[in-house]
Amino acid sequence: MIRIIGLLILGFLLSSCTHHPSKPLLIPNQWPVNDSKFINTDEHLPCFPWWKQFKDPNLNMLIDKGLVNNNDVKVAVAHIEAAQGELKRVQLNWIPEVTGNAGYSSFPYLGFPGVLLTVVPSYTINIFKQIKEQQKAKYELKATKAMYYGVRLAVINQIASNYFNHQSQMEQLFLLHSLATDLSKLITISQAMYQRGLFARTQLELAKTELSLIRSKERVVQQNIVVSENALHYLLDENPGELPLKRHFRDLNSQQMIIGALPLTIIENRPDMMQAKQEFCAANAGIGIAFSHFLPTINLAMARGEIAKVANGGQLGQAIHFNQAILEVPFLRASALGQLQKAKGLNKASYYRYTDTLRKVLRDVTNDLSAHELYTERLNDIMRAERELRSAYQLNKTLYERGIISHLILIEEKVKLDQLAIEVNQHKLEQLMTIVNLYQDLAAGYNYGSFAPQ
């Protein structure tokens, strides 16, 4: 019989082995795209506060407050506490239970004890199941901590993105106002020249139309400022309102070197990769839990106390000393086959989820590096164009002061400069967004000042 049971256990052990595709998960040694401002360093990126490179006290303050006050971070901490409680529950299953009984019983299967007063320690355990449940709880706790770090990473990204967007919108509102002022001057001059027959009415109407469009854009930008302010307040767990931020967007230096690392290091640091790995390990432990239903269970118990002196009596006086030691061996438990199949399916799903997460990490970082390189070059190109146009405007201003060109021509050149400044502002925002997204995908800064529950 023992040999049959052993063969049965061996068969289920072999059947529970998880088979995954033999295709290896190859990780490149270098990133497949080049970014002239990207450098591989030994910096521990999770602890690297990349946003401090901008030397902006407002941004530093917002991120510090957000990492403490944000509700998503608080929820993630609560999930860690719940996972810790689950692990403690499993660990305490090693300790026997003790119950007390006091009362009266005339049940025949208890031997008509009458009144009784007993203490009954009991211990029922499937050792293999207990070990696997403890392993699974540990993996789930690690996965929950990784989720917490992922939330912090997302909060940093959202605060930085909304801050840069807010500052860009404030700058754009100023630039639109300057453009509207210059267009008003242009319309005034054109109106006077039109009345003297020196200017076409169609050009005058086009200038008025452009001014109306600029004023309509100002309304949209004003709304965008309100939205970005309230988004920041929400991320800080605050009520809506204005933000007293005095730093100008034009003062932000977006030409930063990107502190990065090799692909393998990034994969090891990414919270979503850590979470996927621990979930895969937990699912693998789940196979062991499902298989444990085919293994013996040990049941130990004893009873100490007193019962009635006579059957169905009402006076205590007879001491009892009951002991029990039972090894429960399951010969047929068909439903456990379904549990085992379910566990193996969940394990396979977690493996593919891990693989998918790995592919996404490599894809996203590669895309971000390419975007940062190209958007930085585009920003440099348009800033060069702005400098050239500003130089041309200064020359025209000198010509105007000497009476060589008219005031109308000078204002027209100033309008072109205003329009280009608005475009530069937008390109700078888009380039800053590539920095924010790149650092998020590089998993930088999420462990800055972090004191996650242990």
CSV table of C-alpha atoms in Angstrom, one decimal:
chain,number,residue,atom,x,y,z
A,1,MET,CA,0.0,0.0,0.0
A,2,ILE,CA,2.8,2.4,0.9
A,3,ARG,CA,4.5,1.7,-2.4
A,4,ILE,CA,1.2,2.4,-4.3
A,5,ILE,CA,0.8,5.7,-2.4
A,6,GLY,CA,4.4,6.6,-3.2
A,7,LEU,CA,4.0,6.0,-6.9
A,8,LEU,CA,0.8,8.0,-6.9
A,9,ILE,CA,2.6,11.0,-5.2
A,10,LEU,CA,5.5,10.7,-7.7
A,11,GLY,CA,3.0,10.7,-10.6
A,12,PHE,CA,1.3,13.8,-9.4
A,13,LEU,CA,4.6,15.5,-8.8
A,14,LEU,CA,5.7,14.9,-12.4
A,15,SER,CA,2.4,16.0,-13.7
A,16,SER,CA,2.5,19.2,-11.8
A,17,CYS,CA,5.8,20.4,-13.4
A,18,THR,CA,5.1,23.6,-15.3
A,19,HIS,CA,6.1,23.5,-19.0
A,20,HIS,CA,6.9,26.8,-20.6
A,21,PRO,CA,8.1,27.5,-24.2
A,22,SER,CA,11.7,26.8,-24.7
A,23,LYS,CA,12.3,30.1,-26.4
A,24,PRO,CA,14.7,32.0,-24.2
A,25,LEU,CA,14.0,35.6,-23.0
A,26,LEU,CA,17.0,37.4,-24.6
A,27,ILE,CA,18.0,40.7,-23.1
A,28,PRO,CA,20.2,43.0,-25.2
A,29,ASN,CA,23.5,44.2,-23.8
A,30,GLN,CA,22.9,47.7,-25.2
A,31,TRP,CA,19.9,49.8,-26.1
A,32,PRO,CA,19.3,49.6,-29.9
A,33,VAL,CA,19.0,53.4,-30.4
A,34,ASN,CA,21.4,56.1,-29.6
A,35,ASP,CA,20.7,59.2,-27.5
A,36,SER,CA,23.6,61.7,-27.4
A,37,LYS,CA,22.6,62.9,-24.0
A,38,PHE,CA,22.1,59.4,-22.5
A,39,ILE,CA,24.9,58.0,-20.3
A,40,ASN,CA,25.2,54.6,-18.7
A,41,THR,CA,26.3,55.0,-15.0
A,42,ASP,CA,26.6,53.1,-11.8
A,43,GLU,CA,24.0,55.4,-10.2
A,44,HIS,CA,21.4,53.5,-8.3
A,45,LEU,CA,18.5,54.8,-10.3
A,46,PRO,CA,15.6,54.0,-7.9
A,47,CYS,CA,17.2,56.4,-5.4
A,48,PHE,CA,18.1,59.0,-8.0
A,49,PRO,CA,15.9,62.2,-7.7
A,50,TRP,CA,16.2,63.1,-11.4
A,51,TRP,CA,13.8,66.1,-11.1
A,52,LYS,CA,16.4,67.9,-8.9
A,53,GLN,CA,18.6,68.4,-12.0
A,54,PHE,CA,16.2,71.2,-12.9
A,55,LYS,CA,17.1,73.1,-9.7
A,56,ASP,CA,13.4,74.1,-9.3
A,57,PRO,CA,12.3,74.5,-5.7
A,58,ASN,CA,8.7,74.4,-6.7
A,59,LEU,CA,9.0,71.1,-8.5
A,60,ASN,CA,11.0,69.6,-5.6
A,61,MET,CA,8.4,70.7,-3.1
A,62,LEU,CA,5.5,69.3,-5.1
A,63,ILE,CA,7.1,65.9,-5.5
A,64,ASP,CA,8.1,65.7,-1.9
A,65,LYS,CA,4.5,66.5,-0.8
A,66,GLY,CA,3.0,64.2,-3.3
A,67,LEU,CA,5.0,61.2,-2.2
A,68,VAL,CA,3.7,61.7,1.3
A,69,ASN,CA,0.1,62.9,0.8
A,70,ASN,CA,-1.0,61.2,-2.4
A,71,ASN,CA,-4.0,58.9,-1.8
A,72,ASP,CA,-2.8,56.3,-4.3
A,73,VAL,CA,0.5,56.0,-2.3
A,74,LYS,CA,-1.5,55.7,0.9
A,75,VAL,CA,-3.7,52.9,-0.6
A,76,ALA,CA,-0.6,51.1,-1.7
A,77,VAL,CA,0.8,51.3,1.8
A,78,ALA,CA,-2.5,49.9,3.1
A,79,HIS,CA,-2.2,47.0,0.7
A,80,ILE,CA,1.2,46.2,2.0
A,81,GLU,CA,-0.2,46.1,5.6
A,82,ALA,CA,-2.9,43.7,4.4
A,83,ALA,CA,-0.3,41.4,2.7
A,84,GLN,CA,1.7,41.4,5.9
A,85,GLY,CA,-1.4,40.4,7.8
A,86,GLU,CA,-2.0,37.5,5.4
A,87,LEU,CA,1.6,36.3,5.8
A,88,LYS,CA,1.3,36.5,9.6
A,89,ARG,CA,-1.9,34.5,9.4
A,90,VAL,CA,-0.2,31.7,7.4
A,91,GLN,CA,2.9,31.7,9.7
A,92,LEU,CA,0.7,31.4,12.8
A,93,ASN,CA,-0.9,28.3,11.4
A,94,TRP,CA,2.1,26.4,12.8
A,95,ILE,CA,0.8,27.1,16.3
A,96,PRO,CA,-1.8,24.6,17.7
A,97,GLU,CA,-5.3,25.8,18.5
A,98,VAL,CA,-6.6,25.6,22.1
A,99,THR,CA,-10.4,25.6,22.8
A,100,GLY,CA,-12.3,25.3,26.1
A,101,ASN,CA,-15.6,23.5,26.6
A,102,ALA,CA,-17.9,24.0,29.6
A,103,GLY,CA,-21.5,22.9,29.8
A,104,TYR,CA,-23.7,19.8,29.6
A,105,SER,CA,-24.0,17.0,27.1
A,106,SER,CA,-26.0,13.9,26.8
A,107,PHE,CA,-24.9,12.9,23.3
A,108,PRO,CA,-24.3,9.2,23.1
A,109,TYR,CA,-21.2,9.5,20.9
A,110,LEU,CA,-19.6,11.4,23.8
A,111,GLY,CA,-20.5,8.7,26.3
A,112,PHE,CA,-23.2,10.6,28.1
A,113,PRO,CA,-20.7,12.8,30.0
A,114,GLY,CA,-23.3,15.1,31.6
A,115,VAL,CA,-21.7,18.3,32.9
A,116,LEU,CA,-18.2,18.9,31.5
A,117,LEU,CA,-15.3,21.3,31.8
A,118,THR,CA,-12.4,20.6,29.4
A,119,VAL,CA,-9.5,22.2,27.6
A,120,VAL,CA,-8.9,20.7,24.1
A,121,PRO,CA,-5.6,21.6,22.3
A,122,SER,CA,-5.7,20.5,18.7
A,123,TYR,CA,-3.3,20.5,15.8
A,124,THR,CA,-4.2,19.7,12.2
A,125,ILE,CA,-1.6,20.3,9.6
A,126,ASN,CA,-0.6,19.4,6.1
A,127,ILE,CA,3.1,20.2,6.3
A,128,PHE,CA,3.7,20.5,2.5
A,129,LYS,CA,0.6,22.8,2.1
A,130,GLN,CA,1.7,24.9,5.1
A,131,ILE,CA,5.2,25.4,3.6
A,132,LYS,CA,3.8,26.3,0.1
A,133,GLU,CA,1.2,28.7,1.6
A,134,GLN,CA,3.9,30.5,3.5
A,135,GLN,CA,6.0,30.8,0.3
A,136,LYS,CA,3.1,32.1,-1.6
A,137,ALA,CA,2.3,34.7,1.0
A,138,LYS,CA,5.9,35.9,1.0
A,139,TYR,CA,5.9,36.3,-2.8
A,140,GLU,CA,2.6,38.1,-2.7
A,141,LEU,CA,4.0,40.5,0.0
A,142,LYS,CA,7.0,41.2,-2.3
A,143,ALA,CA,4.7,41.8,-5.2
A,144,THR,CA,2.6,44.2,-3.2
A,145,LYS,CA,5.7,46.2,-2.2
A,146,ALA,CA,6.7,46.3,-5.9
A,147,MET,CA,3.2,47.7,-6.7
A,148,TYR,CA,3.8,50.4,-4.0
A,149,TYR,CA,7.0,51.4,-5.7
A,150,GLY,CA,5.2,51.5,-9.1
A,151,VAL,CA,2.6,53.8,-7.6
A,152,ARG,CA,5.3,56.2,-6.4
A,153,LEU,CA,6.9,56.1,-9.8
A,154,ALA,CA,3.6,57.0,-11.4
A,155,VAL,CA,2.9,59.8,-8.9
A,156,ILE,CA,6.4,61.4,-9.7
A,157,ASN,CA,5.6,61.2,-13.4
A,158,GLN,CA,2.2,62.8,-13.0
A,159,ILE,CA,3.3,65.6,-10.8
A,160,ALA,CA,6.3,66.5,-13.0
A,161,SER,CA,4.1,66.3,-16.2
A,162,ASN,CA,1.4,68.5,-14.8
A,163,TYR,CA,3.9,71.0,-13.4
A,164,PHE,CA,5.7,71.4,-16.7
A,165,ASN,CA,2.4,71.6,-18.5
A,166,HIS,CA,1.2,74.3,-16.0
A,167,GLN,CA,4.3,76.3,-16.4
A,168,SER,CA,4.2,76.0,-20.2
A,169,GLN,CA,0.6,77.2,-20.3
A,170,MET,CA,1.5,80.2,-18.1
A,171,GLU,CA,4.3,81.0,-20.5
A,172,GLN,CA,2.0,80.5,-23.5
A,173,LEU,CA,-0.6,82.8,-22.1
A,174,PHE,CA,2.1,85.5,-21.7
A,175,LEU,CA,3.3,84.9,-25.3
A,176,LEU,CA,-0.3,85.0,-26.7
A,177,HIS,CA,-0.9,88.3,-24.8
A,178,SER,CA,2.3,89.7,-26.4
A,179,LEU,CA,1.2,88.5,-29.8
A,180,ALA,CA,-2.2,90.1,-29.3
A,181,THR,CA,-0.6,93.4,-28.3
A,182,ASP,CA,1.6,93.4,-31.4
A,183,LEU,CA,-1.4,92.4,-33.6
A,184,SER,CA,-3.4,95.3,-32.2
A,185,LYS,CA,-0.6,97.7,-33.1
A,186,LEU,CA,-0.5,96.2,-36.6
A,187,ILE,CA,-4.2,96.6,-37.0
A,188,THR,CA,-4.0,100.3,-35.8
A,189,ILE,CA,-1.3,101.1,-38.3
A,190,SER,CA,-3.1,99.1,-41.1
A,191,GLN,CA,-6.4,100.9,-40.3
A,192,ALA,CA,-4.7,104.3,-40.7
A,193,MET,CA,-3.0,103.3,-43.9
A,194,TYR,CA,-6.2,101.8,-45.3
A,195,GLN,CA,-8.1,105.1,-44.6
A,196,ARG,CA,-5.4,106.9,-46.6
A,197,GLY,CA,-5.7,104.3,-49.4
A,198,LEU,CA,-2.3,102.8,-48.8
A,199,PHE,CA,-3.3,99.4,-47.5
A,200,ALA,CA,-5.7,96.7,-48.8
A,201,ARG,CA,-8.8,96.0,-46.8
A,202,THR,CA,-8.4,92.3,-47.2
A,203,GLN,CA,-5.1,92.4,-45.3
A,204,LEU,CA,-6.7,94.5,-42.6
A,205,GLU,CA,-9.5,92.0,-42.1
A,206,LEU,CA,-7.1,89.1,-42.0
A,207,ALA,CA,-5.2,90.8,-39.2
A,208,LYS,CA,-8.4,91.3,-37.3
A,209,THR,CA,-9.3,87.7,-37.8
A,210,GLU,CA,-5.9,86.5,-36.5
A,211,LEU,CA,-6.4,88.7,-33.4
A,212,SER,CA,-9.8,87.2,-32.7
A,213,LEU,CA,-8.2,83.7,-33.0
A,214,ILE,CA,-5.4,84.6,-30.6
A,215,ARG,CA,-7.9,85.9,-28.1
A,216,SER,CA,-9.9,82.6,-28.4
A,217,LYS,CA,-6.7,80.7,-27.8
A,218,GLU,CA,-6.1,82.7,-24.7
A,219,ARG,CA,-9.4,81.4,-23.2
A,220,VAL,CA,-8.4,77.8,-23.9
A,221,VAL,CA,-5.0,78.3,-22.3
A,222,GLN,CA,-6.6,79.9,-19.2
A,223,GLN,CA,-8.8,76.8,-18.9
A,224,ASN,CA,-5.8,74.6,-19.3
A,225,ILE,CA,-4.1,76.4,-16.5
A,226,VAL,CA,-7.1,75.8,-14.2
A,227,VAL,CA,-7.1,72.1,-15.1
A,228,SER,CA,-3.4,71.7,-14.5
A,229,GLU,CA,-3.5,73.5,-11.2
A,230,ASN,CA,-6.4,71.3,-10.0
A,231,ALA,CA,-4.6,68.2,-11.2
A,232,LEU,CA,-1.6,69.1,-9.0
A,233,HIS,CA,-3.8,69.8,-6.0
A,234,TYR,CA,-5.5,66.4,-6.5
A,235,LEU,CA,-2.2,64.6,-6.7
A,236,LEU,CA,-1.3,66.3,-3.4
A,237,ASP,CA,-4.6,65.5,-1.8
A,238,GLU,CA,-5.7,69.1,-1.6
A,239,ASN,CA,-8.8,71.1,-2.6
A,240,PRO,CA,-8.8,72.9,-5.9
A,241,GLY,CA,-7.3,76.4,-6.1
A,242,GLU,CA,-4.5,78.5,-7.5
A,243,LEU,CA,-0.9,77.6,-7.2
A,244,PRO,CA,1.6,80.3,-6.2
A,245,LEU,CA,4.3,79.2,-8.5
A,246,LYS,CA,6.7,82.1,-9.5
A,247,ARG,CA,9.3,80.2,-11.6
A,248,HIS,CA,9.1,81.0,-15.3
A,249,PHE,CA,9.0,78.2,-17.9
A,250,ARG,CA,11.6,79.9,-20.0
A,251,ASP,CA,14.1,79.6,-17.1
A,252,LEU,CA,13.9,75.8,-17.0
A,253,ASN,CA,16.9,74.1,-18.6
A,254,SER,CA,15.7,71.2,-20.7
A,255,GLN,CA,19.1,70.3,-22.0
A,256,GLN,CA,19.9,67.8,-19.3
A,257,MET,CA,22.1,64.7,-19.5
A,258,ILE,CA,20.0,61.6,-19.0
A,259,ILE,CA,21.4,59.4,-16.2
A,260,GLY,CA,20.6,55.8,-17.3
A,261,ALA,CA,21.8,52.2,-17.2
A,262,LEU,CA,22.1,49.1,-19.3
A,263,PRO,CA,18.9,47.1,-20.1
A,264,LEU,CA,19.6,44.3,-17.6
A,265,THR,CA,19.9,46.8,-14.8
A,266,ILE,CA,16.7,48.6,-15.8
A,267,ILE,CA,14.8,45.3,-15.9
A,268,GLU,CA,16.0,44.5,-12.4
A,269,ASN,CA,15.0,47.9,-11.1
A,270,ARG,CA,11.6,48.2,-12.7
A,271,PRO,CA,8.7,47.8,-10.1
A,272,ASP,CA,6.4,46.2,-12.7
A,273,MET,CA,9.1,43.6,-13.5
A,274,MET,CA,9.6,42.9,-9.8
A,275,GLN,CA,5.9,42.6,-9.4
A,276,ALA,CA,5.5,40.2,-12.4
A,277,LYS,CA,8.4,38.1,-11.1
A,278,GLN,CA,6.9,37.7,-7.6
A,279,GLU,CA,3.4,37.0,-9.0
A,280,PHE,CA,4.9,34.3,-11.2
A,281,CYS,CA,6.7,32.8,-8.1
A,282,ALA,CA,3.4,33.0,-6.1
A,283,ALA,CA,1.5,31.2,-8.9
A,284,ASN,CA,4.2,28.5,-8.9
A,285,ALA,CA,3.7,28.0,-5.2
A,286,GLY,CA,0.0,27.8,-5.9
A,287,ILE,CA,0.7,24.6,-7.8
A,288,GLY,CA,2.2,23.1,-4.7
A,289,ILE,CA,-0.8,24.2,-2.6
A,290,ALA,CA,-3.1,22.5,-5.1
A,291,PHE,CA,-1.0,19.3,-5.1
A,292,SER,CA,-1.0,19.3,-1.3
A,293,HIS,CA,-4.6,18.0,-1.3
A,294,PHE,CA,-3.2,14.7,-2.4
A,295,LEU,CA,-0.8,14.4,0.6
A,296,PRO,CA,-1.5,13.2,4.1
A,297,THR,CA,-2.8,15.5,6.9
A,298,ILE,CA,-1.7,15.1,10.5
A,299,ASN,CA,-4.4,15.5,13.2
A,300,LEU,CA,-3.3,15.7,16.8
A,301,ALA,CA,-5.6,16.5,19.7
A,302,MET,CA,-6.1,15.9,23.4
A,303,ALA,CA,-8.7,16.7,26.0
A,304,ARG,CA,-8.0,17.4,29.7
A,305,GLY,CA,-10.6,18.3,32.3
A,306,GLU,CA,-13.5,16.8,34.2
A,307,ILE,CA,-17.0,15.3,33.4
A,308,ALA,CA,-19.8,14.2,35.6
A,309,LYS,CA,-19.2,11.3,38.1
A,310,VAL,CA,-22.1,9.4,36.6
A,311,ALA,CA,-23.6,9.3,33.1
A,312,ASN,CA,-25.8,12.4,32.5
A,313,GLY,CA,-24.9,13.6,35.9
A,314,GLY,CA,-24.8,17.1,37.1
A,315,GLN,CA,-21.7,17.1,39.4
A,316,LEU,CA,-18.1,17.2,38.1
A,317,GLY,CA,-15.7,14.8,39.6
A,318,GLN,CA,-14.3,12.3,37.0
A,319,ALA,CA,-11.1,13.4,35.3
A,320,ILE,CA,-10.6,12.7,31.6
A,321,HIS,CA,-7.4,12.2,29.6
A,322,PHE,CA,-8.3,11.8,25.9
A,323,ASN,CA,-5.6,11.7,23.2
A,324,GLN,CA,-5.8,11.5,19.5
A,325,ALA,CA,-3.2,11.1,16.7
A,326,ILE,CA,-4.5,10.5,13.2
A,327,LEU,CA,-2.8,10.4,9.8
A,328,GLU,CA,-5.5,11.2,7.2
A,329,VAL,CA,-4.4,9.8,3.8
A,330,PRO,CA,-6.6,10.9,0.8
A,331,PHE,CA,-7.2,7.9,-1.5
A,332,LEU,CA,-9.7,9.7,-3.8
A,333,ARG,CA,-10.2,13.4,-4.0
A,334,ALA,CA,-11.3,14.0,-7.6
A,335,SER,CA,-12.0,17.8,-7.1
A,336,ALA,CA,-8.4,18.4,-6.4
A,337,LEU,CA,-7.5,17.5,-10.0
A,338,GLY,CA,-9.5,20.5,-11.1
A,339,GLN,CA,-7.7,22.7,-8.5
A,340,LEU,CA,-4.4,21.5,-9.7
A,341,GLN,CA,-5.3,22.2,-13.4
A,342,LYS,CA,-6.5,25.7,-12.4
A,343,ALA,CA,-3.2,26.4,-10.5
A,344,LYS,CA,-1.2,25.3,-13.5
A,345,GLY,CA,-3.2,27.5,-15.8
A,346,LEU,CA,-2.7,30.5,-13.5
A,347,ASN,CA,1.0,29.8,-13.4
A,348,LYS,CA,1.2,29.7,-17.1
A,349,ALA,CA,-0.7,33.0,-17.4
A,350,SER,CA,1.7,34.6,-14.9
A,351,TYR,CA,4.6,33.5,-16.9
A,352,TYR,CA,3.3,35.1,-20.1
A,353,ARG,CA,2.4,38.2,-18.1
A,354,TYR,CA,6.1,38.3,-17.0
A,355,THR,CA,7.2,37.9,-20.6
A,356,ASP,CA,4.9,40.6,-21.8
A,357,THR,CA,6.1,43.0,-19.1
A,358,LEU,CA,9.7,42.4,-20.1
A,359,ARG,CA,8.9,43.1,-23.8
A,360,LYS,CA,7.1,46.3,-22.8
A,361,VAL,CA,10.0,47.5,-20.7
A,362,LEU,CA,12.4,47.1,-23.6
A,363,ARG,CA,10.0,48.6,-26.1
A,364,ASP,CA,9.1,51.7,-24.0
A,365,VAL,CA,12.6,52.6,-23.0
A,366,THR,CA,13.8,52.3,-26.7
A,367,ASN,CA,10.9,54.5,-27.8
A,368,ASP,CA,11.6,57.0,-25.1
A,369,LEU,CA,15.3,57.2,-26.0
A,370,SER,CA,14.5,57.8,-29.6
A,371,ALA,CA,11.8,60.4,-28.8
A,372,HIS,CA,14.2,62.3,-26.5
A,373,GLU,CA,17.0,62.4,-29.1
A,374,LEU,CA,14.7,63.5,-31.9
A,375,TYR,CA,12.6,66.0,-29.9
A,376,THR,CA,15.8,67.5,-28.5
A,377,GLU,CA,17.2,68.0,-32.0
A,378,ARG,CA,13.9,69.5,-33.1
A,379,LEU,CA,13.9,71.9,-30.2
A,380,ASN,CA,17.5,72.9,-30.9
A,381,ASP,CA,16.6,73.5,-34.6
A,382,ILE,CA,13.6,75.7,-33.8
A,383,MET,CA,15.6,77.6,-31.1
A,384,ARG,CA,18.3,78.2,-33.6
A,385,ALA,CA,15.6,79.5,-36.0
A,386,GLU,CA,14.3,81.8,-33.2
A,387,ARG,CA,17.7,83.2,-32.6
A,388,GLU,CA,18.2,83.9,-36.3
A,389,LEU,CA,14.8,85.6,-36.6
A,390,ARG,CA,15.5,87.6,-33.5
A,391,SER,CA,18.8,88.7,-35.0
A,392,ALA,CA,16.9,89.7,-38.2
A,393,TYR,CA,14.4,91.6,-36.1
A,394,GLN,CA,17.1,93.6,-34.4
A,395,LEU,CA,18.6,94.5,-37.8
A,396,ASN,CA,15.1,95.6,-39.0
A,397,LYS,CA,14.7,97.6,-35.8
A,398,THR,CA,18.0,99.4,-36.6
A,399,LEU,CA,16.7,100.1,-40.1
A,400,TYR,CA,13.4,101.4,-38.8
A,401,GLU,CA,15.3,103.8,-36.4
A,402,ARG,CA,17.2,105.1,-39.4
A,403,GLY,CA,14.0,105.6,-41.3
A,404,ILE,CA,14.8,103.0,-44.0
A,405,ILE,CA,11.8,100.7,-43.3
A,406,SER,CA,8.3,101.5,-42.1
A,407,HIS,CA,6.9,100.8,-38.6
A,408,LEU,CA,4.4,98.4,-40.3
A,409,ILE,CA,7.2,96.2,-41.6
A,410,LEU,CA,8.9,96.2,-38.2
A,411,ILE,CA,5.6,95.2,-36.4
A,412,GLU,CA,5.1,92.4,-39.0
A,413,GLU,CA,8.5,91.0,-38.2
A,414,LYS,CA,7.7,91.3,-34.5
A,415,VAL,CA,4.5,89.3,-35.0
A,416,LYS,CA,6.5,86.6,-36.8
A,417,LEU,CA,8.9,86.5,-33.8
A,418,ASP,CA,6.0,86.2,-31.3
A,419,GLN,CA,4.5,83.3,-33.3
A,420,LEU,CA,7.8,81.5,-33.4
A,421,ALA,CA,8.2,82.0,-29.6
A,422,ILE,CA,4.9,80.2,-29.1
A,423,GLU,CA,6.0,77.3,-31.2
A,424,VAL,CA,9.3,77.1,-29.3
A,425,ASN,CA,7.4,77.0,-26.0
A,426,GLN,CA,5.3,74.1,-27.3
A,427,HIS,CA,8.3,72.2,-28.5
A,428,LYS,CA,10.1,72.7,-25.2
A,429,LEU,CA,7.1,71.2,-23.3
A,430,GLU,CA,7.0,68.2,-25.6
A,431,GLN,CA,10.8,67.7,-25.2
A,432,LEU,CA,10.4,67.9,-21.4
A,433,MET,CA,7.7,65.3,-21.5
A,434,THR,CA,10.1,62.9,-23.2
A,435,ILE,CA,12.5,63.4,-20.2
A,436,VAL,CA,9.7,62.7,-17.7
A,437,ASN,CA,8.6,59.6,-19.6
A,438,LEU,CA,12.1,58.3,-20.1
A,439,TYR,CA,12.9,58.6,-16.4
A,440,GLN,CA,9.7,56.8,-15.5
A,441,ASP,CA,10.5,53.9,-17.8
A,442,LEU,CA,14.1,53.9,-16.5
A,443,ALA,CA,12.5,53.4,-13.0
A,444,ALA,CA,14.3,56.4,-11.6
A,445,GLY,CA,13.5,58.0,-8.3
A,446,TYR,CA,10.8,55.8,-6.9
A,447,ASN,CA,12.8,54.8,-3.8
A,448,TYR,CA,13.8,58.4,-3.1
A,449,GLY,CA,13.0,59.0,0.6
A,450,SER,CA,10.9,55.9,0.7
A,451,PHE,CA,10.1,54.1,4.0
A,452,ALA,CA,7.9,51.3,2.8
A,453,PRO,CA,6.5,49.0,5.6
A,454,GLN,CA,8.9,46.1,6.1
